[in-house]
Coordinates of C-alpha atoms and ligand atoms in Angstrom, one line a residue:
M1 CA -17.0 -8.5 -17.4
N2 CA -13.3 -8.0 -16.9
T3 CA -12.6 -7.8 -13.2
G4 CA -8.8 -7.5 -13.5
A5 CA -6.5 -9.5 -11.3
T6 CA -8.2 -8.9 -8.0
G7 CA -11.4 -10.0 -6.4
T8 CA -13.1 -10.5 -3.0
N9 CA -12.1 -13.0 -0.4
E10 CA -13.8 -13.9 2.8
N11 CA -11.3 -12.1 5.0
Q12 CA -11.7 -8.9 3.0
A13 CA -15.5 -9.0 3.3
H14 CA -15.1 -9.7 7.0
A15 CA -12.7 -6.9 7.5
A16 CA -15.0 -4.6 5.6
Q17 CA -17.8 -5.2 8.2
E18 CA -15.6 -4.7 11.3
S19 CA -15.7 -1.0 11.5
T20 CA -17.5 1.3 9.2
E21 CA -16.6 4.4 11.2
T22 CA -13.0 4.9 10.2
R23 CA -13.3 3.4 6.7
C24 CA -15.1 4.5 3.5
C25 CA -15.2 3.1 0.1
G26 CA -13.7 5.2 -2.8
I27 CA -14.5 4.7 -6.4
D28 CA -12.6 6.4 -9.2
I29 CA -14.3 6.5 -12.6
G30 CA -11.9 6.9 -15.5
G31 CA -12.2 6.7 -19.3
S32 CA -10.8 3.2 -19.4
G33 CA -11.3 1.7 -15.9
V34 CA -13.5 2.0 -12.9
K35 CA -11.5 1.4 -9.7
G36 CA -12.5 1.0 -6.1
A37 CA -11.2 0.1 -2.7
I38 CA -12.0 0.5 1.0
V39 CA -9.9 3.1 2.5
D40 CA -8.7 3.6 6.1
M41 CA -9.4 7.2 6.7
N42 CA -6.7 7.6 9.3
T43 CA -3.8 6.4 7.2
G44 CA -5.1 6.6 3.6
E45 CA -4.2 3.0 3.1
F46 CA -6.4 0.5 1.2
V47 CA -8.0 -2.1 3.4
G48 CA -7.9 -5.3 1.2
D49 CA -7.6 -5.3 -2.5
R50 CA -8.3 -2.7 -5.1
I51 CA -10.8 -3.8 -7.7
K52 CA -10.8 -2.6 -11.3
I53 CA -13.4 -3.2 -13.9
Q54 CA -13.2 -1.9 -17.5
T55 CA -15.4 1.2 -18.0
P56 CA -18.5 0.1 -19.9
Q57 CA -18.9 1.4 -23.4
P58 CA -20.8 3.6 -24.0
A59 CA -20.0 5.0 -20.6
T60 CA -23.5 6.1 -19.8
P61 CA -24.5 7.1 -16.3
D62 CA -26.5 4.0 -15.6
A63 CA -23.9 1.6 -17.1
V64 CA -21.1 3.2 -15.1
A65 CA -23.1 3.4 -11.9
E66 CA -23.9 -0.3 -12.2
T67 CA -20.2 -1.0 -12.6
A68 CA -19.5 1.0 -9.4
A69 CA -22.2 -1.1 -7.7
E70 CA -20.6 -4.3 -8.8
I71 CA -17.2 -3.1 -7.3
V72 CA -18.9 -2.3 -4.0
R73 CA -20.6 -5.7 -4.1
Q74 CA -17.2 -7.4 -4.7
L75 CA -15.7 -5.4 -1.9
G76 CA -18.5 -6.7 0.4
W77 CA -19.1 -3.1 1.5
D78 CA -22.3 -1.7 2.9
G79 CA -21.1 1.7 4.2
A80 CA -20.5 5.2 2.8
V81 CA -19.2 5.5 -0.8
G82 CA -17.4 8.5 -2.3
I83 CA -17.2 8.6 -6.1
C84 CA -15.0 10.7 -8.4
L85 CA -15.3 11.2 -12.1
P86 CA -13.9 13.3 -15.0
S87 CA -16.7 15.9 -14.8
V88 CA -17.3 19.3 -13.2
V89 CA -19.6 18.5 -10.3
T90 CA -21.6 21.3 -8.7
D91 CA -24.4 20.7 -6.2
Q92 CA -24.0 17.0 -7.1
I93 CA -25.0 17.7 -10.7
A94 CA -22.5 16.7 -13.4
L95 CA -22.0 19.7 -15.7
T96 CA -19.5 18.4 -18.2
A97 CA -18.4 15.0 -19.6
A98 CA -14.9 14.4 -20.8
N99 CA -14.0 10.8 -21.8
I100 CA -17.4 9.6 -20.6
D101 CA -20.7 9.7 -22.4
D102 CA -22.3 13.1 -23.1
S103 CA -25.5 11.9 -21.4
W104 CA -23.7 12.6 -18.0
I105 CA -24.2 16.4 -18.6
G106 CA -27.0 17.6 -16.3
T107 CA -27.2 14.2 -14.5
N108 CA -28.0 14.4 -10.7
V109 CA -25.1 12.1 -9.8
H110 CA -26.2 11.8 -6.2
E111 CA -29.6 10.6 -7.2
L112 CA -28.0 8.3 -9.8
F113 CA -25.6 6.5 -7.4
T114 CA -28.2 6.4 -4.7
R115 CA -30.4 4.5 -7.1
H116 CA -27.6 2.0 -7.8
L117 CA -26.2 1.9 -4.3
P118 CA -29.3 2.3 -2.1
A119 CA -29.4 3.2 1.6
R120 CA -26.0 4.6 2.1
E121 CA -24.2 7.9 2.3
I122 CA -22.8 9.0 -1.1
A123 CA -20.7 12.0 -2.3
V124 CA -19.5 12.7 -5.8
L125 CA -16.8 15.0 -7.0
N126 CA -14.3 15.7 -9.8
D127 CA -11.5 13.2 -10.1
A128 CA -8.6 15.6 -10.0
D129 CA -10.1 17.5 -7.1
A130 CA -10.4 14.1 -5.3
A131 CA -6.8 13.2 -6.0
G132 CA -5.7 16.7 -4.9
L133 CA -7.5 16.4 -1.6
A134 CA -5.9 13.0 -1.0
E135 CA -2.4 14.4 -1.6
V136 CA -3.2 17.3 0.8
A137 CA -4.1 14.8 3.5
F138 CA -1.5 12.1 3.0
G139 CA 1.1 13.5 0.6
D140 CA 4.2 15.7 0.7
D141 CA 4.3 18.9 2.7
V142 CA 4.8 20.8 -0.5
V143 CA 1.2 20.2 -1.4
R144 CA 0.0 21.9 1.7
T145 CA 2.3 25.0 1.3
G146 CA 1.2 28.0 -0.6
A147 CA -0.3 28.2 -4.1
V148 CA 0.2 24.8 -5.6
M149 CA -1.1 23.3 -8.9
F150 CA -1.8 19.6 -8.7
L151 CA -2.2 18.0 -12.1
T152 CA -3.1 14.4 -13.1
F153 CA -1.8 13.0 -16.4
G154 CA -4.0 10.2 -17.7
T155 CA -6.7 9.9 -20.4
G156 CA -7.0 13.7 -20.0
I157 CA -5.2 16.3 -17.8
G158 CA -6.9 17.0 -14.5
S159 CA -6.2 20.0 -12.3
A160 CA -6.8 20.9 -8.7
L161 CA -5.8 24.4 -7.5
L162 CA -4.7 24.4 -3.9
M163 CA -3.9 27.2 -1.5
N164 CA -2.3 26.1 1.7
G165 CA -4.2 22.8 1.2
E166 CA -7.6 24.4 0.5
L167 CA -9.2 23.4 -2.8
F168 CA -10.6 25.8 -5.4
P169 CA -12.8 23.1 -7.0
N170 CA -13.7 22.3 -10.6
T171 CA -10.9 24.0 -12.5
E172 CA -10.5 22.4 -15.9
L173 CA -7.1 23.4 -17.0
G174 CA -6.6 20.4 -19.1
H175 CA -8.9 22.1 -21.6
M176 CA -6.9 25.4 -21.6
I177 CA -5.7 26.3 -25.1
V178 CA -1.9 26.2 -25.1
G179 CA -0.5 27.3 -28.5
D180 CA -3.4 26.3 -30.8
E181 CA -4.7 23.2 -29.0
E182 CA -6.2 22.1 -25.7
A183 CA -3.4 21.2 -23.2
E184 CA -4.7 17.6 -22.8
H185 CA -4.9 17.0 -26.5
Q186 CA -1.1 17.5 -26.7
A187 CA 0.3 16.4 -23.4
S188 CA -2.0 13.8 -21.7
S189 CA -0.4 10.5 -21.1
A190 CA -3.0 8.9 -23.4
V191 CA -1.6 11.2 -26.2
R192 CA 1.9 9.9 -25.4
D193 CA 0.6 6.3 -25.8
R194 CA -1.4 7.0 -28.9
E195 CA 1.4 8.9 -30.8
E196 CA 4.0 6.5 -29.3
L197 CA 6.1 9.5 -28.1
S198 CA 9.4 9.0 -26.4
Y199 CA 9.6 10.5 -22.8
K200 CA 11.9 13.2 -24.3
K201 CA 9.3 14.3 -26.9
W202 CA 6.4 14.1 -24.5
A203 CA 8.3 16.0 -21.8
K204 CA 8.8 18.9 -24.2
R205 CA 5.0 19.1 -24.6
V206 CA 4.5 18.9 -20.8
D207 CA 7.0 21.6 -20.4
R208 CA 5.1 23.8 -22.8
V209 CA 1.8 23.3 -21.0
L210 CA 3.4 23.8 -17.5
S211 CA 5.2 27.0 -18.8
E212 CA 1.8 28.4 -19.9
Y213 CA 0.2 27.5 -16.5
A214 CA 3.2 29.0 -14.7
R215 CA 3.0 32.2 -16.7
L216 CA -0.7 32.7 -15.8
F217 CA -1.0 31.2 -12.3
N218 CA 2.5 31.5 -10.9
P219 CA 2.2 28.5 -8.5
V220 CA 5.1 27.8 -6.1
A221 CA 5.1 24.2 -7.3
F222 CA 3.5 21.7 -9.6
V223 CA 2.6 18.3 -8.1
V224 CA 2.1 15.7 -10.9
G225 CA 0.0 12.6 -10.4
G226 CA -1.9 10.1 -12.5
G227 CA -0.7 6.7 -13.7
I228 CA 2.4 8.1 -15.4
S229 CA 3.7 9.6 -12.1
R230 CA 4.8 6.0 -11.4
K231 CA 7.5 6.6 -14.1
A232 CA 8.2 10.2 -12.9
D233 CA 12.0 9.5 -12.9
K234 CA 11.8 9.0 -16.6
W235 CA 10.3 12.4 -17.5
V236 CA 10.3 14.9 -14.6
P237 CA 14.1 15.4 -14.8
L238 CA 13.7 16.3 -18.5
L239 CA 11.5 19.3 -17.7
T240 CA 13.2 22.6 -18.0
I241 CA 10.6 24.8 -16.4
D242 CA 11.9 26.9 -13.4
T243 CA 9.0 26.1 -11.1
P244 CA 9.6 23.0 -9.0
V245 CA 7.8 19.9 -10.3
I246 CA 7.2 17.2 -7.7
P247 CA 5.8 13.7 -8.3
A248 CA 2.6 13.0 -6.3
T249 CA 3.1 10.6 -3.4
L250 CA -0.1 8.6 -3.8
R251 CA 0.3 8.0 -7.6
N252 CA -2.9 6.6 -9.1
R253 CA -4.4 5.6 -5.7
A254 CA -5.1 9.3 -5.0
G255 CA -8.5 9.4 -6.8
I256 CA -9.9 6.5 -4.8
I257 CA -8.6 7.9 -1.5
G258 CA -9.9 11.4 -2.2
A259 CA -13.3 10.1 -3.2
A260 CA -13.5 8.2 0.1
M261 CA -12.4 11.4 1.9
A262 CA -15.1 13.4 0.3
V263 CA -17.9 11.2 1.7
H264 CA -16.1 10.9 5.0
K265 CA -15.6 14.6 5.5
H266 CA -18.6 15.8 3.6
V267 CA -16.5 18.0 1.4
A268 CA -18.1 17.2 -2.0
P269 CA -19.0 20.3 -4.0
Ligands
LIG301 C1 -11.8 16.5 -17.5 C2 -11.6 16.8 -16.1 C3 -10.8 15.7 -15.4 C4 -9.6 15.3 -16.2 C5 -8.8 14.1 -15.7 C6 -10.5 16.2 -18.2 O1 -10.7 15.9 -19.5 O2 -12.5 17.5 -18.2 O3 -12.8 17.0 -15.4 O4 -10.5 16.0 -14.1 O5 -9.9 15.1 -17.6 O6 -9.6 13.0 -15.7

């Protein structure tokens, strides 16, 4: 199993046991990787290393939950765990499955993760919602001000609608038809990689998607996250849309932090 560049060390395991009260573990399940870290809930900072393991294929609930359990073991963590994934989650039931196996649909995710990570508190929510909540807590003031659309660009396009920092959960705007195709099929960062698009060409597609969102939702700002927000200087200035577009502060750490927050604050849907 590929555990990436990071792993456990004794200090980290020790640090993890010092105080469970102000720390929670966050796990972010993606189409290509499952990532986890222990998060300091006061600062949003990671305590010790982030661990990444490739998403098992097929990405069935049990296989992915076992990968999450392996990350928690490597972190030496025995406290609360929050988990986010690319699925609509209502009452802890996964209702959709994008970029993960279809067998997630209808899965009681709380029961699933409780089976793989026994005897601890668990909360599960959508990945973009988790990232949005993390930006509200630890990101720029813009995210907490008025009607904001937070978007993640990765394997898909994730969305979190925020009003003065309050979340309207489980919006799936990556699947909105823009022109004649789903937004994420034309402008996710995976599409950019797959079609080897220049930033200029890709930014045109992002512009088109954001213009349609702006036309229908009229947010005061877009906040853009996901892995490609690390390179925001290469594409955000190319956008021509009138609505301000602001790179997310937490970049691709946001999912992990938001997942940890969900279990800490009991805000999972
Ligand atoms: C999924 C969303 C998810 C987004 C980002 C979309 O394909 O439907 O639930 O938030 O990808 O991962």
